[in-house]
mmCIF file of C-alpha atoms in Angstrom:
data_model
loop_
_atom_site.group_PDB
_atom_site.id
_atom_site.type_symbol
_atom_site.label_atom_id
_atom_site.label_comp_id
_atom_site.label_asym_id
_atom_site.label_seq_id
_atom_site.Cartn_x
_atom_site.Cartn_y
_atom_site.Cartn_z
ATOM 1 C CA ASP Z 1 15.487 8.309 3.512
ATOM 2 C CA GLN Z 2 12.649 6.426 5.414
ATOM 3 C CA GLN Z 3 9.360 9.433 6.065
ATOM 4 C CA VAL Z 4 6.881 6.228 7.468
ATOM 5 C CA LYS Z 5 9.880 3.804 9.542
ATOM 6 C CA GLN Z 6 9.070 0.090 11.355
ATOM 7 C CA ASN Z 7 10.897 -0.632 13.561
ATOM 8 C CA SER Z 8 10.539 -4.539 13.813
ATOM 9 C CA PRO Z 9 10.766 -6.774 11.220
ATOM 10 C CA SER Z 10 9.549 -9.470 12.783
ATOM 11 C CA LEU Z 11 6.620 -9.930 16.034
ATOM 12 C CA SER Z 12 5.799 -13.547 17.691
ATOM 13 C CA VAL Z 13 2.961 -13.204 20.150
ATOM 14 C CA GLN Z 14 1.119 -15.800 21.603
ATOM 15 C CA GLU Z 15 -2.036 -16.489 20.642
ATOM 16 C CA GLY Z 16 -4.437 -14.699 22.593
ATOM 17 C CA ARG Z 17 -2.334 -12.563 23.733
ATOM 18 C CA ILE Z 18 -1.882 -8.490 22.407
ATOM 19 C CA SER Z 19 -0.207 -7.897 19.364
ATOM 20 C CA ILE Z 20 1.156 -4.789 19.252
ATOM 21 C CA LEU Z 21 2.547 -3.235 15.704
ATOM 22 C CA ASN Z 22 4.547 0.217 16.126
ATOM 23 C CA CYS Z 23 5.294 2.998 13.357
ATOM 24 C CA ASP Z 24 7.243 6.345 13.427
ATOM 25 C CA TYR Z 25 6.880 9.167 10.878
ATOM 26 C CA THR Z 26 8.744 11.912 10.422
ATOM 27 C CA ASN Z 27 6.404 14.661 7.442
ATOM 28 C CA SER Z 28 4.409 16.666 9.552
ATOM 29 C CA MET Z 29 2.259 16.844 7.173
ATOM 30 C CA PHE Z 30 0.679 13.720 6.982
ATOM 31 C CA ASP Z 31 -3.063 13.992 8.287
ATOM 32 C CA TYR Z 32 -3.900 10.413 7.411
ATOM 33 C CA PHE Z 33 -2.674 6.726 8.408
ATOM 34 C CA LEU Z 34 -4.133 3.143 7.110
ATOM 35 C CA TRP Z 35 -3.145 0.005 8.367
ATOM 36 C CA TYR Z 36 -2.862 -2.631 5.637
ATOM 37 C CA LYS Z 37 -2.595 -6.398 6.959
ATOM 38 C CA LYS Z 38 -0.924 -8.953 3.377
ATOM 39 C CA TYR Z 39 -1.009 -12.394 3.093
ATOM 40 C CA PRO Z 40 1.145 -13.988 0.681
ATOM 41 C CA ALA Z 41 0.477 -14.114 -3.148
ATOM 42 C CA GLU Z 42 -2.458 -11.465 -2.006
ATOM 43 C CA GLY Z 43 -2.698 -8.009 -2.679
ATOM 44 C CA PRO Z 44 -2.865 -6.059 1.187
ATOM 45 C CA THR Z 45 -6.317 -5.411 2.421
ATOM 46 C CA PHE Z 46 -7.332 -2.503 4.331
ATOM 47 C CA LEU Z 47 -7.761 -3.360 7.986
ATOM 48 C CA ILE Z 48 -8.695 0.444 10.068
ATOM 49 C CA SER Z 49 -7.146 4.320 10.498
ATOM 50 C CA ILE Z 50 -6.740 7.523 11.552
ATOM 51 C CA SER Z 51 -7.080 10.315 11.232
ATOM 52 C CA SER Z 52 -4.761 13.445 12.228
ATOM 53 C CA ILE Z 53 -8.027 14.841 14.642
ATOM 54 C CA LYS Z 54 -8.423 11.285 16.989
ATOM 55 C CA ASP Z 55 -6.092 9.274 18.612
ATOM 56 C CA LYS Z 56 -7.628 6.672 19.152
ATOM 57 C CA ASN Z 57 -9.467 4.376 16.367
ATOM 58 C CA GLU Z 58 -11.054 1.178 17.585
ATOM 59 C CA ASP Z 59 -12.860 -1.630 14.849
ATOM 60 C CA GLY Z 60 -13.431 -5.117 16.992
ATOM 61 C CA ARG Z 61 -10.387 -6.686 18.294
ATOM 62 C CA PHE Z 62 -8.531 -3.662 16.105
ATOM 63 C CA THR Z 63 -7.467 -0.407 17.924
ATOM 64 C CA VAL Z 64 -5.241 1.812 16.294
ATOM 65 C CA PHE Z 65 -3.681 4.983 18.607
ATOM 66 C CA LEU Z 66 -2.272 8.197 16.980
ATOM 67 C CA ASN Z 67 0.594 9.842 18.739
ATOM 68 C CA LYS Z 68 1.030 13.532 16.764
ATOM 69 C CA SER Z 69 3.279 14.781 19.234
ATOM 70 C CA ALA Z 70 5.637 12.013 18.843
ATOM 71 C CA LYS Z 71 5.014 11.000 15.479
ATOM 72 C CA HIS Z 72 3.682 7.661 16.175
ATOM 73 C CA LEU Z 73 1.149 5.961 15.850
ATOM 74 C CA SER Z 74 0.946 1.546 16.900
ATOM 75 C CA LEU Z 75 -1.886 -0.831 15.546
ATOM 76 C CA HIS Z 76 -3.138 -3.160 18.876
ATOM 77 C CA ILE Z 77 -4.191 -6.957 18.188
ATOM 78 C CA VAL Z 78 -6.394 -8.427 21.089
ATOM 79 C CA PRO Z 79 -7.174 -11.038 21.992
ATOM 80 C CA SER Z 80 -4.694 -12.180 18.427
ATOM 81 C CA GLN Z 81 -5.439 -15.364 16.509
ATOM 82 C CA PRO Z 82 -3.149 -17.393 14.678
ATOM 83 C CA GLY Z 83 -5.565 -16.423 11.560
ATOM 84 C CA ASP Z 84 -3.536 -12.642 12.043
ATOM 85 C CA SER Z 85 -0.867 -14.420 11.407
ATOM 86 C CA ALA Z 86 0.721 -11.530 8.511
ATOM 87 C CA VAL Z 87 2.910 -8.612 7.032
ATOM 88 C CA TYR Z 88 1.355 -5.370 8.772
ATOM 89 C CA PHE Z 89 1.624 -2.057 6.936
ATOM 90 C CA CYS Z 90 1.260 1.112 8.287
ATOM 91 C CA ALA Z 91 0.714 4.105 5.983
ATOM 92 C CA ALA Z 92 0.052 7.612 5.641
ATOM 93 C CA SER Z 93 -0.950 10.636 3.559
ATOM 94 C CA GLY Z 94 -0.841 14.487 3.185
ATOM 95 C CA ASP Z 95 -1.426 15.686 -0.828
ATOM 96 C CA ASN Z 96 -4.717 17.007 -1.259
ATOM 97 C CA TYR Z 97 -6.148 13.826 -2.829
ATOM 98 C CA GLY Z 98 -5.774 11.457 -0.219
ATOM 99 C CA GLN Z 99 -3.602 8.796 -2.634
ATOM 100 C CA ASN Z 100 0.129 9.148 -2.564
ATOM 101 C CA PHE Z 101 0.363 7.113 0.690
ATOM 102 C CA VAL Z 102 3.681 6.266 2.027
ATOM 103 C CA PHE Z 103 3.700 3.208 3.188
ATOM 104 C CA GLY Z 104 6.098 1.557 5.788
ATOM 105 C CA PRO Z 105 8.867 -1.478 5.015
ATOM 106 C CA GLY Z 106 5.813 -3.581 6.855
ATOM 107 C CA THR Z 107 6.231 -5.962 10.319
ATOM 108 C CA ARG Z 108 5.770 -10.202 10.236
ATOM 109 C CA LEU Z 109 4.010 -10.565 12.839
ATOM 110 C CA SER Z 110 2.934 -14.552 13.535
ATOM 111 C CA VAL Z 111 0.886 -15.627 16.478
ATOM 112 C CA LEU Z 112 1.491 -18.715 17.698
ATOM 113 C CA PRO Z 113 -1.059 -21.489 18.680
ATOM 114 C CA LYS Q 1 -18.432 -6.965 -6.580
ATOM 115 C CA ALA Q 2 -15.334 -7.889 -9.120
ATOM 116 C CA GLY Q 3 -11.937 -7.141 -6.729
ATOM 117 C CA VAL Q 4 -9.218 -5.374 -9.033
ATOM 118 C CA THR Q 5 -7.557 -7.507 -11.390
ATOM 119 C CA GLN Q 6 -4.097 -7.644 -11.987
ATOM 120 C CA THR Q 7 -2.544 -9.298 -15.160
ATOM 121 C CA PRO Q 8 -0.314 -10.497 -15.571
ATOM 122 C CA ARG Q 9 0.402 -12.214 -11.942
ATOM 123 C CA TYR Q 10 3.518 -13.602 -13.076
ATOM 124 C CA LEU Q 11 6.242 -12.072 -15.704
ATOM 125 C CA ILE Q 12 10.525 -13.592 -17.105
ATOM 126 C CA LYS Q 13 11.510 -11.053 -18.680
ATOM 127 C CA THR Q 14 15.499 -10.105 -19.139
ATOM 128 C CA ARG Q 15 17.491 -7.133 -19.343
ATOM 129 C CA GLY Q 16 16.174 -4.290 -21.710
ATOM 130 C CA GLN Q 17 13.010 -5.790 -22.246
ATOM 131 C CA GLN Q 18 9.998 -3.661 -21.841
ATOM 132 C CA VAL Q 19 7.305 -5.125 -20.088
ATOM 133 C CA THR Q 20 3.180 -4.020 -19.381
ATOM 134 C CA LEU Q 21 1.318 -5.120 -16.535
ATOM 135 C CA SER Q 22 -2.268 -4.103 -16.332
ATOM 136 C CA CYS Q 23 -5.415 -3.089 -13.616
ATOM 137 C CA SER Q 24 -8.610 -3.160 -13.919
ATOM 138 C CA PRO Q 25 -10.542 -1.543 -10.943
ATOM 139 C CA ILE Q 26 -13.564 -2.591 -9.016
ATOM 140 C CA SER Q 27 -16.626 -0.891 -11.356
ATOM 141 C CA GLY Q 28 -16.909 2.483 -10.432
ATOM 142 C CA HIS Q 29 -13.738 3.601 -9.458
ATOM 143 C CA ARG Q 30 -12.248 5.881 -11.009
ATOM 144 C CA SER Q 31 -8.406 5.961 -9.338
ATOM 145 C CA VAL Q 32 -5.670 3.905 -9.465
ATOM 146 C CA SER Q 33 -3.365 4.182 -7.909
ATOM 147 C CA TRP Q 34 0.360 1.707 -8.301
ATOM 148 C CA TYR Q 35 2.974 0.668 -5.908
ATOM 149 C CA GLN Q 36 6.744 -1.239 -6.368
ATOM 150 C CA GLN Q 37 6.704 -3.555 -3.636
ATOM 151 C CA THR Q 38 9.938 -5.165 -2.888
ATOM 152 C CA PRO Q 39 11.264 -6.899 0.311
ATOM 153 C CA GLY Q 40 12.528 -4.497 2.677
ATOM 154 C CA GLN Q 41 11.370 -1.340 1.316
ATOM 155 C CA GLY Q 42 7.815 -1.696 1.564
ATOM 156 C CA LEU Q 43 5.268 -0.498 -1.388
ATOM 157 C CA GLN Q 44 6.734 3.154 -3.157
ATOM 158 C CA PHE Q 45 4.045 5.060 -5.123
ATOM 159 C CA LEU Q 46 4.379 4.981 -8.812
ATOM 160 C CA PHE Q 47 1.803 6.963 -10.270
ATOM 161 C CA GLU Q 48 -2.016 8.249 -9.551
ATOM 162 C CA TYR Q 49 -4.430 8.799 -12.726
ATOM 163 C CA PHE Q 50 -7.399 9.697 -12.187
ATOM 164 C CA SER Q 51 -10.193 10.248 -15.228
ATOM 165 C CA GLU Q 52 -7.631 9.767 -17.859
ATOM 166 C CA THR Q 53 -4.855 12.168 -16.286
ATOM 167 C CA GLN Q 54 -2.187 11.273 -14.304
ATOM 168 C CA ARG Q 55 -3.294 13.203 -10.998
ATOM 169 C CA ASN Q 56 0.208 12.648 -8.798
ATOM 170 C CA LYS Q 57 3.548 10.756 -9.157
ATOM 171 C CA GLY Q 58 6.201 9.363 -7.446
ATOM 172 C CA ASN Q 59 10.145 9.142 -7.025
ATOM 173 C CA PHE Q 60 10.615 6.394 -10.433
ATOM 174 C CA PRO Q 61 12.385 7.422 -13.453
ATOM 175 C CA GLY Q 62 10.727 8.133 -16.441
ATOM 176 C CA ARG Q 63 11.043 4.903 -18.024
ATOM 177 C CA PHE Q 64 8.774 3.697 -15.934
ATOM 178 C CA SER Q 65 5.215 5.237 -17.502
ATOM 179 C CA GLY Q 66 1.893 4.654 -17.317
ATOM 180 C CA ARG Q 67 -2.152 5.625 -18.462
ATOM 181 C CA GLN Q 68 -5.936 5.222 -17.770
ATOM 182 C CA PHE Q 69 -8.396 4.642 -20.655
ATOM 183 C CA SER Q 70 -12.147 6.161 -20.183
ATOM 184 C CA ASN Q 71 -13.199 2.722 -18.133
ATOM 185 C CA SER Q 72 -10.922 3.965 -15.585
ATOM 186 C CA ARG Q 73 -8.734 0.483 -16.256
ATOM 187 C CA SER Q 74 -5.018 1.011 -16.156
ATOM 188 C CA GLU Q 75 -1.934 -0.544 -17.332
ATOM 189 C CA MET Q 76 1.746 0.908 -16.657
ATOM 190 C CA ASN Q 77 5.482 0.334 -18.461
ATOM 191 C CA VAL Q 78 8.193 0.079 -17.653
ATOM 192 C CA SER Q 79 11.283 -0.192 -20.615
ATOM 193 C CA THR Q 80 14.263 -0.950 -20.398
ATOM 194 C CA LEU Q 81 14.393 -2.956 -17.974
ATOM 195 C CA GLU Q 82 17.071 -3.131 -14.874
ATOM 196 C CA LEU Q 83 17.913 -6.067 -12.903
ATOM 197 C CA GLY Q 84 15.587 -3.209 -10.053
ATOM 198 C CA ASP Q 85 12.773 -3.521 -11.674
ATOM 199 C CA SER Q 86 12.694 -6.825 -9.962
ATOM 200 C CA ALA Q 87 10.004 -6.708 -7.949
ATOM 201 C CA LEU Q 88 6.240 -7.079 -6.983
ATOM 202 C CA TYR Q 89 4.405 -4.218 -8.996
ATOM 203 C CA LEU Q 90 0.599 -3.806 -6.498
ATOM 204 C CA CYS Q 91 -2.322 -1.835 -8.273
ATOM 205 C CA ALA Q 92 -4.631 -0.022 -5.685
ATOM 206 C CA SER Q 93 -8.520 1.533 -6.725
ATOM 207 C CA SER Q 94 -9.876 4.273 -4.966
ATOM 208 C CA LEU Q 95 -13.682 5.809 -5.035
ATOM 209 C CA VAL Q 96 -13.139 8.604 -2.807
ATOM 210 C CA GLU Q 97 -12.389 12.108 -5.970
ATOM 211 C CA GLY Q 98 -10.786 13.775 -2.495
ATOM 212 C CA ARG Q 99 -10.288 13.984 0.654
ATOM 213 C CA THR Q 100 -13.654 14.159 1.772
ATOM 214 C CA GLY Q 101 -12.752 11.328 4.608
ATOM 215 C CA ALA Q 102 -11.277 7.546 5.381
ATOM 216 C CA ASN Q 103 -9.532 8.005 1.697
ATOM 217 C CA VAL Q 104 -8.987 3.433 1.460
ATOM 218 C CA LEU Q 105 -7.190 1.724 -1.687
ATOM 219 C CA THR Q 106 -8.498 -1.771 -2.792
ATOM 220 C CA PHE Q 107 -5.380 -3.349 -4.038
ATOM 221 C CA GLY Q 108 -4.671 -5.864 -6.295
ATOM 222 C CA ALA Q 109 -3.042 -9.443 -5.498
ATOM 223 C CA GLY Q 110 -0.614 -7.712 -7.910
ATOM 224 C CA SER Q 111 1.854 -8.853 -11.253
ATOM 225 C CA ARG Q 112 5.432 -10.310 -9.398
ATOM 226 C CA LEU Q 113 8.090 -9.292 -12.053
ATOM 227 C CA THR Q 114 11.559 -10.897 -12.557
ATOM 228 C CA VAL Q 115 14.198 -9.713 -14.704
ATOM 229 C CA LEU Q 116 17.436 -11.957 -15.452
#
């Protein structure tokens, strides 16, 4: 039973347009969420996070929205650039130490020039 | 500042063998976590160590074990390898000791294990 779901395995977007990556979770105890980006042959790198006390967090071109009632979060990338092409993982945590993260299966984003 | 270093990067084993993977965290980071990545499954949490103690454990069989040394370096071991153990094993370190705010895992490049 996947507690964190990313229902779109892949997404293609034109350069300069908005990319929207979605993530759904089932465990209401999750209170901290992160997005990671992964290039081939590299480890995931942290992008942006949000805690459950907020509904939006913004960092440059990246914005994460959290809808707790729907147990849904999304990552918006505006404007999308070819260098954003990667696999994006959504992760959630609810344990006391914040070290046990549950990751989604990932969405492969392709930004077309 | 050096990142998280994992060795070896690639290795091939046969069924029934055992394997040991090593991880050197970022200097000063005391928490080390291990994840298994397989196609379509995302990253599955294996275990987390802090100050040489296993603090959290994922839902993996006892064939998967780990340890952390006094210098925070960590190893994970998989015994009696099975074909399904073929995966990318990722190590991540973290500075935050508790839930005091932003808690970010910094990942290494991973060790890709192929079991034949």
